Structures are given as C-alpha cells and as structure tokens.
Protein backbone atom coordinates (compact mmCIF):
# COMPACT_ATOMS: atom_id res chain seq x y z
CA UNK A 1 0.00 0.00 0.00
CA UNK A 2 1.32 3.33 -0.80
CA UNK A 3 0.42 7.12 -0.87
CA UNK A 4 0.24 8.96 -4.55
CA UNK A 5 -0.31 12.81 -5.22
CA UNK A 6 -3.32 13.55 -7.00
CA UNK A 7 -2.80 15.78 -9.92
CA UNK A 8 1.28 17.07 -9.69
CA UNK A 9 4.38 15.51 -7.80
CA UNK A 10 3.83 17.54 -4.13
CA UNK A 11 2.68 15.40 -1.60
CA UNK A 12 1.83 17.28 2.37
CA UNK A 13 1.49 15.16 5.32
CA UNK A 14 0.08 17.06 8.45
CA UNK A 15 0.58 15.04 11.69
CA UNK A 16 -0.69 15.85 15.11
CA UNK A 17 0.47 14.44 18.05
CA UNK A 18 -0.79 13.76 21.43
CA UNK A 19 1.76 14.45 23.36
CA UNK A 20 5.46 16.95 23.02
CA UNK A 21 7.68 15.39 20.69
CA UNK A 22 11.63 15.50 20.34
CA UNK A 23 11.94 14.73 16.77
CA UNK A 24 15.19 12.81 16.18
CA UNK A 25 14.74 11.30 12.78
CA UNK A 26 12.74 10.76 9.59
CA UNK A 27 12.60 7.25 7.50
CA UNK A 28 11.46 7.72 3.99
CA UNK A 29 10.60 4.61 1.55
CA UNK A 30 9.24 5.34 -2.18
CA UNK A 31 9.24 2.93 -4.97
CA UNK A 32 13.32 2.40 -6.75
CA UNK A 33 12.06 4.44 -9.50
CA UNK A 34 11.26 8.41 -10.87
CA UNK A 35 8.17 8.55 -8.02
CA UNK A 36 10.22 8.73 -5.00
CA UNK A 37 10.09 11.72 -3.88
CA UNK A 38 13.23 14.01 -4.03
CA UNK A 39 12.92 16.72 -1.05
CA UNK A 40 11.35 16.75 1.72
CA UNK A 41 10.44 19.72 4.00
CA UNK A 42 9.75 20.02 7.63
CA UNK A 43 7.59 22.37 9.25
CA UNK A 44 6.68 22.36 13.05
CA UNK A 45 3.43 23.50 15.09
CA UNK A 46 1.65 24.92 12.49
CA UNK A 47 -1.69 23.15 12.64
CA UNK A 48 -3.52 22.28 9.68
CA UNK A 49 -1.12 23.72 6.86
CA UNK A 50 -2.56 23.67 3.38
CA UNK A 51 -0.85 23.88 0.20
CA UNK A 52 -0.97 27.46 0.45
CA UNK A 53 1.30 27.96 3.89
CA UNK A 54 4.12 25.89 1.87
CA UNK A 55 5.57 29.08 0.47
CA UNK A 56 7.02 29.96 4.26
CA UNK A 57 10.58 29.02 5.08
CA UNK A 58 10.77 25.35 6.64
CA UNK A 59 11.97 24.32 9.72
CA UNK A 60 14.64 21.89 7.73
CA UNK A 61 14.61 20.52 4.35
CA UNK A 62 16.24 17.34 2.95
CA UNK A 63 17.39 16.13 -0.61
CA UNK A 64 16.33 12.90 -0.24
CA UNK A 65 17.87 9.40 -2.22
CA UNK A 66 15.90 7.04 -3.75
CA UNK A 67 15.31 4.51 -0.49
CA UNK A 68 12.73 1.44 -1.39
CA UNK A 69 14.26 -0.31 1.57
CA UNK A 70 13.95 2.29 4.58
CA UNK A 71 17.76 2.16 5.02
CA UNK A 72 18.47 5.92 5.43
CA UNK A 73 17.45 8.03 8.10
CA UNK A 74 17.73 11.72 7.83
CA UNK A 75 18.69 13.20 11.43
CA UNK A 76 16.61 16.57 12.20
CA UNK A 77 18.12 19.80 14.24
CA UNK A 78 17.58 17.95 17.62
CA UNK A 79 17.30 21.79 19.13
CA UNK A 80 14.50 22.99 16.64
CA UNK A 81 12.64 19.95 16.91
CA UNK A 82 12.49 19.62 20.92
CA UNK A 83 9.29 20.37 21.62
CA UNK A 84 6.50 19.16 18.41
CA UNK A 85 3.48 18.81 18.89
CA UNK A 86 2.09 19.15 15.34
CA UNK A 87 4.60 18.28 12.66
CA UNK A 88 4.01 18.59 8.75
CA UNK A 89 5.92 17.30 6.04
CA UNK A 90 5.67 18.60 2.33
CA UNK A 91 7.33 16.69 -0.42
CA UNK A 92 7.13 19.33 -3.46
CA UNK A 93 8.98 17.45 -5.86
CA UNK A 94 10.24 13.84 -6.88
CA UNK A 95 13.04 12.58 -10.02
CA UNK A 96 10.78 13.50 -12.71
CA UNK A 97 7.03 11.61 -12.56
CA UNK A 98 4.30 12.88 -12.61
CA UNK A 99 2.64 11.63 -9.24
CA UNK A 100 4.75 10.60 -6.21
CA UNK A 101 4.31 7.82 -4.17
CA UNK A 102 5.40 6.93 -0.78
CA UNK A 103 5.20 3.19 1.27
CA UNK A 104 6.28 4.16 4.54
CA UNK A 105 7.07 7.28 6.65
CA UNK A 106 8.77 6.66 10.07
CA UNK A 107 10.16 9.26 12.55
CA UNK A 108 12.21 8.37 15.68
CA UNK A 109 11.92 10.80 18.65
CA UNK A 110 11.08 10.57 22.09
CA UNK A 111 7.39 11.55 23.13
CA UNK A 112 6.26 13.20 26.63
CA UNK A 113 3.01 14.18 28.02
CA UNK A 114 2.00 17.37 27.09
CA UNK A 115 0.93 20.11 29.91
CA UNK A 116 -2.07 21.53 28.65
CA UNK A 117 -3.74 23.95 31.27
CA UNK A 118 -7.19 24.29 31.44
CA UNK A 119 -8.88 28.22 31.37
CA UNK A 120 -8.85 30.09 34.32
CA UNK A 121 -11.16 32.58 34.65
CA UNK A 122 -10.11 35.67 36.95
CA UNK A 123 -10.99 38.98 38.00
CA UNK A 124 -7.95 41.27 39.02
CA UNK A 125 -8.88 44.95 40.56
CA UNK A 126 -6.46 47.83 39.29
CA UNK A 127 -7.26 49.66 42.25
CA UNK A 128 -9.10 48.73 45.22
CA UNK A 129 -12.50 50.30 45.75
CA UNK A 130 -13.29 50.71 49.74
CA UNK A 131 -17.29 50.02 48.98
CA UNK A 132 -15.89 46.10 48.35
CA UNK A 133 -14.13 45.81 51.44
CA UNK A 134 -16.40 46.18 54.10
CA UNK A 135 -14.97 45.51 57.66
CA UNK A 136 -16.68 45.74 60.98
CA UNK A 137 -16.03 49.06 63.01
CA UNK A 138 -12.71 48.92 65.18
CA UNK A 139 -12.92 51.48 67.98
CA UNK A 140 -9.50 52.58 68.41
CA UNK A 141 -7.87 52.38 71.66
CA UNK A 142 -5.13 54.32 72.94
CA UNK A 143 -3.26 54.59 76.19
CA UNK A 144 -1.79 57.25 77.68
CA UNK A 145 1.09 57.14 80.27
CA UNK A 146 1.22 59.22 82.81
C-alpha cells in the first residue's frame, strides 16, 4: 500500500500528536524508481497547513535518495525539533514523474506528556475600591502614660 499525489508531484502530510515530541529522525521509503520523492520539507506547530502555507521558510529541508528499503534516516536539528506537537511534512517534488508515491514514513523521537492547562477565569482589581471591602467598626484604643 502506498500514498500517490493527486494531480502534480507535491505530496503534504500534516501530523498531530498527542503528546510533546523530540523529533530525532525521519525514514522515507518510495518505490526504486522516478516517483520517490526528491525533497522533503519540515515544518513544526503549524496546525492544519494547506498547500498554500508551503511558500514559508521550513523548519529543515532534505534532498532525499531514492530509499525502497527504509535504510536511510535523515537526522533533524535535535534543538528545533524539541518540543513538536504538530509536525508537517511537504514533499514538493520527486526525479521527474508525474505523481509521487510513498510506502512508509517513520520518525524516531522521544514523546512526553503534554501540559495543557485548562482556562482560568479571573478577575484582578487595578485599584481597590473601599465600597468592596467592608470591615466591621474597630474602635481605636489608645493609652496614655502618665
């Protein structure tokens, strides 16, 4: 079973995760002929990127070799790619088909829980008004020595 582009070569992958994600590595298989694909660009937390958002810089970008087998592995920037917690993947060209195809895309990191907090709803005074802070009369007592 494999993945082909529609109508050109590009090919974009957009893949949440559940968790944070150190992305260490990306496996890319394609068939051993003109359909593999030829580059392949990262982008990180950008959360469902179209077509459209492809013209921004990426994160990294690969050449990519022609890998049926799954052999290679192309290591990512360790540092930009610490904390992922949506990651897409645009392949905009291959060696000259028409379509592109892809069997297998495998990334190596190490996943952690993420820390999502939960709204907090708050109401902060930028000055105090005396009306809301009602206290019961203290009779002040002094004493005098003599």
């Amino acid at each position: 079973q494999f993945v082909e582009s529609d109508d050109d070569e590009e090919l974009l992958f957009n893949i949440p995760f559940t968790g944070n994600v150190k992305l260490k590595g990306v496996i890319v298989m394609g068939e051993d002929d003109s359909t593999h694909p030829a580059e392949m660009r990262l982008f990180k937390n950008i959360p469902h990127m179209s077509f459209d958002d492809t013209a921004r810089e990426p994160d990294q970008t690969f050449s990519l070799n022609q890998d049926p087998t799954g052999e290679l592995e192309y290591p990512t920037k360790i540092a930009r790619f610490s904390n992922v917690y949506h990651l897409s993947i645009h392949f905009p060209k291959n060696f000259g088909a028409e379509t592109t195809k892809i069997f297998y895309i495998g990334l190596k990191g190490e996943w952690t829980e993420a820390h999502r907090h939960e709204v907090t709803i708050c109401n902060y005074e930028a000055s105090a008004n005396p009306a809301d802070h009602k206290l019961e009369q203290i009779t002040p007592q002094t004493h005098f020595i003599s």
